[in-house]
XYZ file of C-alpha atoms in Angstrom:
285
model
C 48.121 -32.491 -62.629
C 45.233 -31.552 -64.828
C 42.704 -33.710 -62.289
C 44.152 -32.088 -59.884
C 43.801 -28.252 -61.120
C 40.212 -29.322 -61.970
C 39.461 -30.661 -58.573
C 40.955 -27.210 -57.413
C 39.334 -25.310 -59.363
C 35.447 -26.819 -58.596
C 36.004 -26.525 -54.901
C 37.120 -22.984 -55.171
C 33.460 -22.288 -57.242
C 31.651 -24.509 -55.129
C 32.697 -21.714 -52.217
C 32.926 -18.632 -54.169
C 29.429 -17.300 -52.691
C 31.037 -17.931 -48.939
C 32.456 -14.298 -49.095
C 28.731 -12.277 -50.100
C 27.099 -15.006 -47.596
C 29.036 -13.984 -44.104
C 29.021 -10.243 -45.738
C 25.209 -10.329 -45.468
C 24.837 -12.044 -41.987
C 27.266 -9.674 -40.453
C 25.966 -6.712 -41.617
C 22.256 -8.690 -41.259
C 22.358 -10.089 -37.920
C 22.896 -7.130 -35.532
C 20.230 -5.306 -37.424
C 17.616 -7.960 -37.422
C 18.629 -8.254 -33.827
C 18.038 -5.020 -33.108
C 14.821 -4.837 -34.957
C 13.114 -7.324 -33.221
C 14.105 -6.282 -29.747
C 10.606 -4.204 -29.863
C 7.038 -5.811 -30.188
C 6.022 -2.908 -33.115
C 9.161 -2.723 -34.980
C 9.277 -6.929 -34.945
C 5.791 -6.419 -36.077
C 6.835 -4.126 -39.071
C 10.347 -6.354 -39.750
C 7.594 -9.347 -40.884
C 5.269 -6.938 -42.391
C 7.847 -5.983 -44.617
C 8.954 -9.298 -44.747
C 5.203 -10.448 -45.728
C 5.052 -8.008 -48.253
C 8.612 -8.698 -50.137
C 7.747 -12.589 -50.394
C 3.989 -11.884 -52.097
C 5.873 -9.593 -54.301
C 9.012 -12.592 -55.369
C 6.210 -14.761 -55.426
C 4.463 -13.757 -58.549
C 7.650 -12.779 -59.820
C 8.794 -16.472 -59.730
C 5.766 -17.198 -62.007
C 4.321 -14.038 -64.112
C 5.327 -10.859 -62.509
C 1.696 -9.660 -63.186
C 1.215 -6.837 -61.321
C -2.517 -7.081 -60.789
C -1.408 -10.416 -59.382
C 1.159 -9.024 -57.124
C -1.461 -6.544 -55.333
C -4.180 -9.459 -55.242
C -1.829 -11.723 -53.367
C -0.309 -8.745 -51.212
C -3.702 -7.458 -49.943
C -5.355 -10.446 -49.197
C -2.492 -12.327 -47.605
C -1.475 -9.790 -45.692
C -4.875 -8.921 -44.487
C -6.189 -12.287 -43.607
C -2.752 -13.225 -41.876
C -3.618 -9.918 -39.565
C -6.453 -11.134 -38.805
C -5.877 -14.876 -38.176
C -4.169 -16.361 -35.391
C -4.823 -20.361 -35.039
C -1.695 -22.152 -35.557
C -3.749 -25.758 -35.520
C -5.842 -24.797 -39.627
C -2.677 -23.065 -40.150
C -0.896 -26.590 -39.345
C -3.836 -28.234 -41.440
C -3.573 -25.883 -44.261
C 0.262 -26.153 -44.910
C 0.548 -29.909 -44.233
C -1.898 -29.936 -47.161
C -0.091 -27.500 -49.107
C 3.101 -28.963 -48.879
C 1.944 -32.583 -49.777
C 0.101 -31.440 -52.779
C 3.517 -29.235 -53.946
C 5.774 -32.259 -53.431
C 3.538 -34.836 -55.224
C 2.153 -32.968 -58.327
C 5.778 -31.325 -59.075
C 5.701 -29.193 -61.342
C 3.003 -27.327 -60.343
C 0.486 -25.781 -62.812
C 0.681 -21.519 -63.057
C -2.757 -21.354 -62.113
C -2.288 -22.907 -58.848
C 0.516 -20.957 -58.476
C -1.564 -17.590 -56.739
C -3.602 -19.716 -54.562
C -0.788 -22.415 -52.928
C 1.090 -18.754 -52.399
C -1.856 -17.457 -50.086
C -1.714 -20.424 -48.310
C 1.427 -20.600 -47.623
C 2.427 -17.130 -46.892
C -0.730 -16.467 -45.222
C -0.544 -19.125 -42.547
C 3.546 -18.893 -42.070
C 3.034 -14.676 -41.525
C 0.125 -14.833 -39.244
C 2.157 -17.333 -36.659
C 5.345 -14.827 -37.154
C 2.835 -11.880 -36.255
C 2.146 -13.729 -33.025
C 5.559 -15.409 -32.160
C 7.353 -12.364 -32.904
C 5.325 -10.071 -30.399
C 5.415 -12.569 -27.501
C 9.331 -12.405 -26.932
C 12.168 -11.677 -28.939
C 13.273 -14.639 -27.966
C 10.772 -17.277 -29.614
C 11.630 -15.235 -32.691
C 15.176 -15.264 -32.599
C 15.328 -19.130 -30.999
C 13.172 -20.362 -34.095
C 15.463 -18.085 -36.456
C 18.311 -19.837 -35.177
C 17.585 -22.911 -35.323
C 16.458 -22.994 -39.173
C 19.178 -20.408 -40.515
C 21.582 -22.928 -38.675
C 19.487 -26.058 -39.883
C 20.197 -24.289 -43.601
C 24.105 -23.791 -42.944
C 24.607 -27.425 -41.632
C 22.649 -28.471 -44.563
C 25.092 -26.360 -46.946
C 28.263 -27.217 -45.790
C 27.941 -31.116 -45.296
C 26.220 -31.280 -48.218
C 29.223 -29.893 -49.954
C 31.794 -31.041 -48.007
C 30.297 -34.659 -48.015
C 27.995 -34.395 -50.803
C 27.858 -35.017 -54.669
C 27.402 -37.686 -57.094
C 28.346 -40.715 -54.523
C 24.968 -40.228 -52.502
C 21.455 -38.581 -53.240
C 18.400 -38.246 -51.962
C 15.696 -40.543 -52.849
C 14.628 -40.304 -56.613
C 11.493 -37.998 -56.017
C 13.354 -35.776 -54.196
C 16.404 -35.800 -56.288
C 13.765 -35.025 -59.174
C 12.934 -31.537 -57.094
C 16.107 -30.398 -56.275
C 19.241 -32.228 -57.089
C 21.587 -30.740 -55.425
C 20.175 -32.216 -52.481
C 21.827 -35.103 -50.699
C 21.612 -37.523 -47.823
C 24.957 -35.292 -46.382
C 23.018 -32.197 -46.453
C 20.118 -33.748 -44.593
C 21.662 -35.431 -42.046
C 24.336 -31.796 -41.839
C 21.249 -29.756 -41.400
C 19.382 -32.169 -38.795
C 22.733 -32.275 -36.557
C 22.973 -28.514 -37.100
C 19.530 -27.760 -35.984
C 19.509 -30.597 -33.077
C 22.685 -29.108 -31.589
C 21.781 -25.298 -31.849
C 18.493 -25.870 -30.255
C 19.901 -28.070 -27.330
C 22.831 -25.816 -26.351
C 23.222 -22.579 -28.673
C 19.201 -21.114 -27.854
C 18.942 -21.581 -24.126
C 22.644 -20.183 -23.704
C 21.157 -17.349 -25.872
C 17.711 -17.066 -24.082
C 19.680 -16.681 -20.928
C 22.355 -13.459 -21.964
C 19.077 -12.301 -23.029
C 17.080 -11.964 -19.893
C 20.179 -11.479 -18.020
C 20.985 -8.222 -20.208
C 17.309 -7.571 -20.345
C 16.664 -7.802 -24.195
C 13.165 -8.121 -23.889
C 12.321 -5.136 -21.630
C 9.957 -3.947 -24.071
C 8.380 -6.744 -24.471
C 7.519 -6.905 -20.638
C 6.455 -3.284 -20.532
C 3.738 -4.273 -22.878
C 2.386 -7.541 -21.547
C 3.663 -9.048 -24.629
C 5.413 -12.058 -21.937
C 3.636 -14.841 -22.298
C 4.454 -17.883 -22.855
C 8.196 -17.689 -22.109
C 9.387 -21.027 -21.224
C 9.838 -23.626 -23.932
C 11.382 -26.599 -23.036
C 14.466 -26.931 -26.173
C 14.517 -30.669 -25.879
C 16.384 -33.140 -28.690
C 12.691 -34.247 -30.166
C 11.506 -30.372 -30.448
C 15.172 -29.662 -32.363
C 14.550 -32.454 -34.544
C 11.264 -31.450 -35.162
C 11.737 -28.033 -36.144
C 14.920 -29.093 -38.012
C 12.669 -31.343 -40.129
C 10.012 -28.673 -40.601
C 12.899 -26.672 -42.178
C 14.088 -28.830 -44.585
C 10.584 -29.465 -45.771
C 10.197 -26.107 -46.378
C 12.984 -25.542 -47.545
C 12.386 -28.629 -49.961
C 9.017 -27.032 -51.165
C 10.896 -23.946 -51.933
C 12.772 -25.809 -54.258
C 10.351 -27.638 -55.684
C 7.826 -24.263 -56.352
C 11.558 -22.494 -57.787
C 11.864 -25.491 -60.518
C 8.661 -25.742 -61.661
C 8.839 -21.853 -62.883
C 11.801 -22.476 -63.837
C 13.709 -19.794 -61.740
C 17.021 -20.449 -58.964
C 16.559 -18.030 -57.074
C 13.734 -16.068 -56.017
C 15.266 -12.529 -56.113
C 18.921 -11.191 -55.657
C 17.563 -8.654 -52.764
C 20.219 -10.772 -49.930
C 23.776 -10.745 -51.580
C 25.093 -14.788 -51.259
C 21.756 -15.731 -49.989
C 19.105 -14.982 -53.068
C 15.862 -13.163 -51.962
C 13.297 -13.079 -48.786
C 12.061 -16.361 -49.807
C 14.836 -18.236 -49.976
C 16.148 -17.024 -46.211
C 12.752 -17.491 -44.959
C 11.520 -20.575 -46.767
C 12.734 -23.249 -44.095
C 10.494 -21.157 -41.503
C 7.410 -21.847 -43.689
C 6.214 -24.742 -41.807
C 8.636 -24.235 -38.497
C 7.217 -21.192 -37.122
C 3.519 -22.710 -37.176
C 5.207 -25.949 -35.612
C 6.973 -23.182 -32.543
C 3.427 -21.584 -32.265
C 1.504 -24.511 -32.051
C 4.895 -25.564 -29.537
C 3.795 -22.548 -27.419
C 0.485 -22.391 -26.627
C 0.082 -26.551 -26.547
């Protein structure tokens, strides 16, 4: 009875953010959706977006405020003003290896990995998002439901019986070999079927009006094959993976409490770090 009130009672905490987490992405969705339905206020959404991630950055580490405005003006700045997705590619491959190898990270590389990151993943959403609502809903998609597949396999399937590989289980061990393959399936299946069923109610209900009215067309068709879902599915749970890894080292779990069930900008946006320069570098190949 006992093992049975204790099994109970883990699987009703093991769900008890579920509630805050669909609160957030119904009242988020629609609005985000609306947002970037416009080339300047899409432009704005990832401004703001840009500038709430510098911000949690330091905060994960510091919180120095001199820090905070050093980061925010010169990411934000140079990502205006950049636009190749191939040194972008370069520069977060790099990035990403160093994070994952030399975990924990020391503070002092802290400032400069964030530049890099955030600089290279916000310059390619400054271009994606203004080409087509879309490319920046599709890629959206496909991550957010690359997370949730990730979450609730990994839960459902996950725990003790089977981890990830040691070095990963050393970065984050609540991930598993569930989770993965949940969030790979997830991602595969929603770019296959879910994105080209959405990219068609959108040009049939003309969505992206605006974005035709401003010459901001181009590049339209993408080909959502199986390889380019399991591509940007991967991409995800890297980043995703180097979240975790930059969270542990400063010792935090989350990187704000700004998205109710979901933790802050960073944590929604982390498994688009390296997907959105794969999507641009997709787009104009």
């Amino acid at each position: 009875f006992f093992a049975m009130a204790a099994t109970k009672t883990s699987f009703t905490s093991r769900w008890s953010d579920l509630p805050r987490r669909l609160a957030t992405i119904v009242i988020g969705a629609p609005l985000v959706f609306f947002i970037l339905s416009h080339p300047m206020t899409a432009r704005l959404f990832f401004l703001g977006v840009h500038l709430i991630s510098c911000i949690e950055w330091i905060r994960l580490s510091t919180g120095s405020v001199k820090e905070m405005l050093l980061l925010c003006g010169l990411s934000i700045s140079t990502a205006l003003l950049s636009t190749s997705a191939t040194s972008h590619l370069c520069w977060m491959l790099s990035v990403f290896v160093i994070v994952l190898c030399s975990f924990p990270a020391s503070p002092s590389s802290h400032l400069l990995i964030g530049f890099i990151i955030l600089t290279s993943t916000m310059s390619s959403w400054y271009s994606v998002a203004t080409t087509s609502i879309k490319h920046s809903l599709s890629l959206l998609l496909i991550v957010w439901n690359c997370d949730t597949g990730a979450l609730i396999v990994g839960r459902l399937l996950g725990g003790k019986r089977q981890s990830m590989i040691p070095w990963i289980h050393r970065v984050s061990p609540a991930k598993s070999i569930h989770g993965f393959v949940g969030g790979l399936v997830f991602g595969i299946l929603t770019c296959k079927y879910l994105v080209p069923f959405m990219c068609d109610w959108i040009d049939k209900n003309r969505y992206d009006i605006y974005f035709r009215f401003n010459g901001y067309a181009g590049h339209e068709k993408t080909d959502f094959t199986f390889f380019f879902g399991m591509l940007l599915s991967v991409s995800a749970i890297a980043g995703d993976l180097v979240e975790s890894a930059i969270k542990r080292a400063c010792g935090q779990k989350d990187s704000s409490k700004l998205l109710p069930g979901h933790g802050g900008i960073l944590d929604r946006f982390d498994s688009s770090w390296l997907a959105i320069i794969v999507y641009q570098a997709w787009l104009i190949r």
